[in-house]
Tab-separated table of C-alpha atoms in Angstrom:
chain	number	residue	atom	x	y	z
W	1	MET	CA	19.014	-49.096	-8.397
W	2	THR	CA	19.660	-48.692	-12.107
W	3	THR	CA	21.184	-45.549	-13.591
W	4	GLU	CA	17.850	-44.705	-15.200
W	5	GLN	CA	16.016	-45.028	-11.867
W	6	TYR	CA	18.649	-42.936	-10.107
W	7	ASN	CA	18.484	-40.162	-12.708
W	8	SER	CA	14.690	-40.159	-12.546
W	9	GLN	CA	14.680	-39.850	-8.739
W	10	LEU	CA	17.349	-37.153	-8.861
W	11	ALA	CA	15.375	-35.111	-11.407
W	12	TRP	CA	12.285	-35.389	-9.188
W	13	LEU	CA	14.254	-34.328	-6.092
W	14	LEU	CA	15.703	-31.331	-7.935
W	15	GLN	CA	12.144	-30.429	-9.037
W	16	CYS	CA	13.085	-30.274	-12.711
W	17	ASP	CA	9.481	-30.918	-13.758
W	18	LEU	CA	8.134	-27.994	-11.738
W	19	ARG	CA	10.949	-25.541	-12.479
W	20	GLU	CA	11.421	-26.275	-16.180
W	21	LYS	CA	7.949	-27.269	-17.397
W	22	GLU	CA	4.995	-26.675	-15.081
W	23	ILE	CA	5.712	-23.157	-13.785
W	24	PRO	CA	6.747	-21.724	-17.213
W	25	ALA	CA	3.533	-23.177	-18.690
W	26	TRP	CA	1.293	-21.551	-16.067
W	27	GLY	CA	-1.306	-19.247	-17.578
W	28	LYS	CA	-1.321	-20.960	-20.973
W	29	GLU	CA	-4.171	-23.354	-20.209
W	30	THR	CA	-7.884	-22.580	-20.337
W	31	LEU	CA	-8.240	-23.296	-16.610
W	32	ILE	CA	-5.405	-22.311	-14.286
W	33	THR	CA	-4.812	-23.511	-10.741
W	34	VAL	CA	-5.019	-20.605	-8.302
W	35	TYR	CA	-5.072	-22.708	-5.124
W	36	LEU	CA	-3.491	-26.066	-4.337
W	37	ASN	CA	-2.668	-27.902	-1.137
W	38	LYS	CA	-1.009	-31.180	-2.080
W	39	LYS	CA	0.570	-33.339	0.616
W	40	THR	CA	2.119	-36.782	0.321
W	41	LYS	CA	4.668	-38.635	2.431
W	42	ASN	CA	7.477	-37.190	0.286
W	43	GLU	CA	6.118	-33.895	-0.982
W	44	ASN	CA	4.348	-30.690	0.007
W	45	LEU	CA	3.144	-28.390	-2.770
W	46	ASP	CA	1.250	-25.206	-1.950
W	47	ILE	CA	-0.077	-22.776	-4.545
W	48	PHE	CA	-1.893	-19.594	-3.615
W	49	SER	CA	-2.856	-16.357	-5.324
W	50	ALA	CA	-3.664	-12.728	-4.579
W	51	LEU	CA	-4.775	-9.570	-6.359
W	52	ILE	CA	-2.091	-6.883	-6.520
W	53	PRO	CA	-2.745	-3.289	-7.667
W	54	ASN	CA	-0.853	-2.311	-10.815
W	55	SER	CA	0.910	0.401	-8.806
W	56	CYS	CA	2.359	-2.234	-6.430
W	57	ILE	CA	3.740	-4.654	-9.027
W	58	GLU	CA	7.315	-3.352	-8.937
W	59	THR	CA	7.487	-3.830	-5.166
W	60	ALA	CA	5.931	-7.295	-5.350
W	61	LEU	CA	8.406	-8.431	-8.013
W	62	SER	CA	11.392	-7.285	-5.959
W	63	SER	CA	11.049	-10.210	-3.538
W	64	THR	CA	10.535	-13.980	-3.736
W	65	SER	CA	8.472	-13.990	-0.531
W	66	TRP	CA	4.688	-14.278	-0.613
W	67	ASP	CA	2.793	-10.985	-0.411
W	68	PHE	CA	-0.341	-12.692	0.880
W	69	LEU	CA	-0.688	-15.885	2.941
W	70	ARG	CA	-3.493	-18.426	2.997
W	71	ARG	CA	-4.605	-17.394	6.492
W	72	TYR	CA	-5.017	-13.759	5.380
W	73	GLY	CA	-8.053	-12.159	3.773
W	74	HIS	CA	-10.415	-11.714	6.711
W	75	PRO	CA	-11.658	-8.369	8.089
W	76	ALA	CA	-9.714	-6.979	11.045
W	77	CYS	CA	-9.236	-3.873	13.157
W	78	ILE	CA	-5.644	-2.696	13.609
W	79	GLN	CA	-4.492	-0.300	16.304
W	80	ASP	CA	-1.470	1.905	15.614
W	81	GLY	CA	0.999	3.462	18.056
W	82	GLN	CA	-1.359	6.366	18.659
W	83	LYS	CA	-4.116	3.927	19.674
W	84	GLN	CA	-6.031	4.836	16.545
W	85	VAL	CA	-8.140	1.850	15.496
W	86	THR	CA	-8.675	1.336	11.760
W	87	TYR	CA	-10.902	-1.235	10.100
W	88	PHE	CA	-9.421	-3.125	7.147
W	89	ARG	CA	-11.670	-5.193	4.933
W	90	PHE	CA	-9.002	-7.827	4.267
W	91	GLY	CA	-6.975	-7.369	7.451
W	92	ASN	CA	-4.078	-5.545	5.783
W	93	SER	CA	-3.174	-1.998	4.800
W	94	ASP	CA	-1.114	-2.621	1.637
W	95	LYS	CA	-4.056	-2.765	-0.825
W	96	ILE	CA	-3.378	-6.402	-1.732
W	97	GLU	CA	-6.601	-8.393	-1.915
W	98	PRO	CA	-7.381	-12.100	-1.739
W	99	PHE	CA	-8.653	-14.003	-4.751
W	100	ILE	CA	-9.282	-17.199	-2.798
W	101	ILE	CA	-10.445	-17.168	0.816
W	102	HIS	CA	-9.656	-20.337	2.736
W	103	ARG	CA	-12.311	-20.882	5.409
W	104	ASP	CA	-10.901	-22.871	8.325
W	105	PHE	CA	-12.785	-23.771	11.514
W	106	ASP	CA	-10.079	-25.521	13.590
W	107	ASP	CA	-11.417	-28.981	12.684
W	108	ILE	CA	-14.787	-28.223	14.312
W	109	ARG	CA	-16.211	-28.133	10.804
W	110	LYS	CA	-14.697	-29.054	7.463
W	111	SER	CA	-12.666	-26.263	5.860
W	112	TYR	CA	-13.480	-25.068	2.362
W	113	ASN	CA	-12.456	-22.486	-0.240
W	114	GLU	CA	-14.320	-19.514	-1.651
W	115	ILE	CA	-13.605	-17.403	-4.711
W	116	ILE	CA	-14.154	-13.795	-3.712
W	117	GLU	CA	-17.699	-12.525	-3.987
W	118	GLU	CA	-16.740	-9.606	-6.240
W	119	PHE	CA	-15.478	-11.965	-8.956
W	120	ARG	CA	-18.563	-14.178	-8.706
W	121	HIS	CA	-20.949	-11.236	-8.854
W	122	TYR	CA	-19.045	-9.426	-11.614
W	123	HIS	CA	-19.460	-12.430	-13.911
W	124	ARG	CA	-22.909	-13.306	-12.505
W	125	LEU	CA	-21.819	-16.847	-11.795
W	126	TYR	CA	-24.129	-19.598	-10.618
W	127	HIS	CA	-22.813	-21.970	-7.956
W	128	ASP	CA	-23.645	-25.578	-8.765
W	129	PHE	CA	-23.303	-27.022	-5.269
W	130	ASP	CA	-23.691	-30.627	-6.441
W	131	LYS	CA	-20.608	-30.398	-8.673
W	132	ASN	CA	-19.015	-27.491	-6.776
W	133	GLU	CA	-18.561	-25.515	-9.962
W	134	LEU	CA	-19.231	-21.899	-10.897
W	135	LEU	CA	-21.191	-21.588	-14.128
W	136	LYS	CA	-21.701	-18.734	-16.572
W	137	PHE	CA	-24.790	-18.625	-18.788
W	138	ASP	CA	-25.206	-16.945	-22.173
W	139	ASP	CA	-26.996	-17.485	-25.477
W	140	ARG	CA	-24.696	-20.408	-26.281
W	141	GLY	CA	-25.470	-22.261	-23.069
W	142	GLU	CA	-23.399	-22.684	-19.932
W	143	THR	CA	-19.649	-22.506	-19.327
W	144	VAL	CA	-17.712	-23.861	-16.367
W	145	VAL	CA	-15.729	-20.871	-15.085
W	146	ALA	CA	-14.362	-22.420	-11.896
W	147	LYS	CA	-13.931	-25.797	-10.212
W	148	ILE	CA	-13.680	-25.647	-6.425
W	149	GLU	CA	-12.381	-28.493	-4.281
W	150	SER	CA	-11.044	-28.638	-0.737
W	151	ASP	CA	-7.457	-28.962	-1.960
W	152	ARG	CA	-7.599	-27.323	-5.406
W	153	VAL	CA	-9.284	-24.373	-7.116
W	154	GLU	CA	-9.159	-23.868	-10.887
W	155	VAL	CA	-10.512	-20.784	-12.669
W	156	ARG	CA	-10.908	-20.004	-16.360
W	157	LEU	CA	-8.231	-17.604	-17.568
W	158	LYS	CA	-10.589	-15.569	-19.773
W	159	GLU	CA	-12.769	-14.449	-16.849
W	160	ILE	CA	-9.708	-13.764	-14.692
W	161	ARG	CA	-8.265	-11.423	-17.330
W	162	GLN	CA	-11.558	-9.585	-17.744
W	163	PHE	CA	-11.810	-9.101	-13.983
W	164	LEU	CA	-8.204	-7.888	-13.679
W	165	ALA	CA	-8.692	-5.356	-16.478
W	166	MET	CA	-11.742	-3.943	-14.730
W	167	LYS	CA	-9.986	-3.702	-11.333
W	168	GLU	CA	-6.633	-2.538	-12.766
W	169	MET	CA	-4.818	-5.281	-10.888
W	170	HIS	CA	-2.530	-8.257	-11.505
W	171	LEU	CA	-3.006	-11.799	-10.240
W	172	ALA	CA	0.063	-13.054	-8.393
W	173	ILE	CA	0.437	-16.826	-8.106
W	174	TYR	CA	2.749	-18.143	-5.390
W	175	PHE	CA	4.449	-21.536	-5.256
W	176	ASP	CA	5.979	-23.322	-2.270
W	177	SER	CA	7.232	-26.805	-3.102
W	178	LYS	CA	9.126	-29.140	-0.750
W	179	ARG	CA	10.353	-32.603	-1.663
W	180	HIS	CA	12.113	-35.106	0.585
W	181	SER	CA	14.027	-38.163	-0.560
W	182	GLU	CA	16.054	-41.101	0.713
W	183	LEU	CA	18.433	-40.393	-2.156
W	184	LEU	CA	21.844	-38.961	-1.241
W	185	PRO	CA	23.392	-37.629	-4.472
W	186	ASN	CA	27.169	-37.815	-4.212
W	187	GLU	CA	27.811	-35.522	-7.162
W	188	LEU	CA	25.961	-32.559	-5.642
W	189	PRO	CA	27.140	-30.239	-2.864
W	190	ILE	CA	25.603	-30.751	0.582
W	191	SER	CA	24.070	-27.283	0.443
W	192	LEU	CA	22.878	-25.333	-2.576
W	193	ASP	CA	20.961	-22.045	-2.850
W	194	ILE	CA	19.913	-20.511	-6.160
W	195	GLN	CA	17.850	-17.370	-6.672
W	196	ASP	CA	16.765	-16.680	-10.236
W	197	ASP	CA	14.371	-13.783	-10.759
W	198	LEU	CA	11.266	-14.749	-8.775
W	199	THR	CA	12.405	-18.262	-7.859
W	200	HIS	CA	14.326	-19.160	-4.716
W	201	TYR	CA	15.559	-22.762	-4.862
W	202	SER	CA	17.324	-24.564	-2.001
W	203	PHE	CA	18.792	-28.064	-1.812
W	204	ARG	CA	20.118	-29.864	1.263
W	205	ALA	CA	21.740	-33.288	1.438
W	206	ASP	CA	22.584	-35.408	4.476
W	207	TYR	CA	19.527	-33.971	6.189
W	208	GLU	CA	19.106	-35.820	9.496
W	209	ASN	CA	16.187	-33.958	11.048
W	210	SER	CA	13.560	-34.287	8.379
W	211	SER	CA	10.079	-33.338	9.495
W	212	PHE	CA	8.693	-36.031	7.180
W	213	LYS	CA	10.550	-39.292	7.833
W	214	GLU	CA	13.707	-40.178	9.711
W	215	ASN	CA	15.295	-41.982	6.766
W	216	HIS	CA	15.030	-39.000	4.429
W	217	LYS	CA	18.534	-37.837	3.589
W	218	SER	CA	17.927	-34.877	1.294
W	219	PHE	CA	15.302	-32.302	0.468
W	220	SER	CA	14.657	-29.406	-1.877
């Protein structure tokens, strides 16, 4: 392996592209990714999003953990210690709402993603089922507001901002990226943990029990 190849693999393992370029650039494109489920033999990248009330932002920013998981967002009844049963529209009591609802049917039927009805109705969007796009019509014609796939959902930033202003909420976007490599960098410590603002980064070398492949020696 040449020095150039080694440095390239090391930069990929340390997720320099995601940490230094992709995440800082999020929200600057016309369409932003609000859902992603990318899996390869060496990488798992999950992106999810949720609507957080303005009054809850300080609490949400105090932790690097996700406030809302992909399996959340469905109606539920919760019973407290006094056996009082309360119905919650999204299955939680903290006022955080889903933006994407992942519909899963335990492999009996194919899973799919939905953008919440409130957003679709607020912008009066038309669902083009052939292209799986949400369209907005005006005097100038039609605009693609969202592209919906089984593993990725992209939504136009303009309509997101309009919706958030109306609801007095923020859109939180969560990242969970795991990369495994056969590379064993000698110049790095075996274990490394870094927490910077809203990012928690971990690196492990000489990793013998990889859940991906037996010959993987490190992961981040």
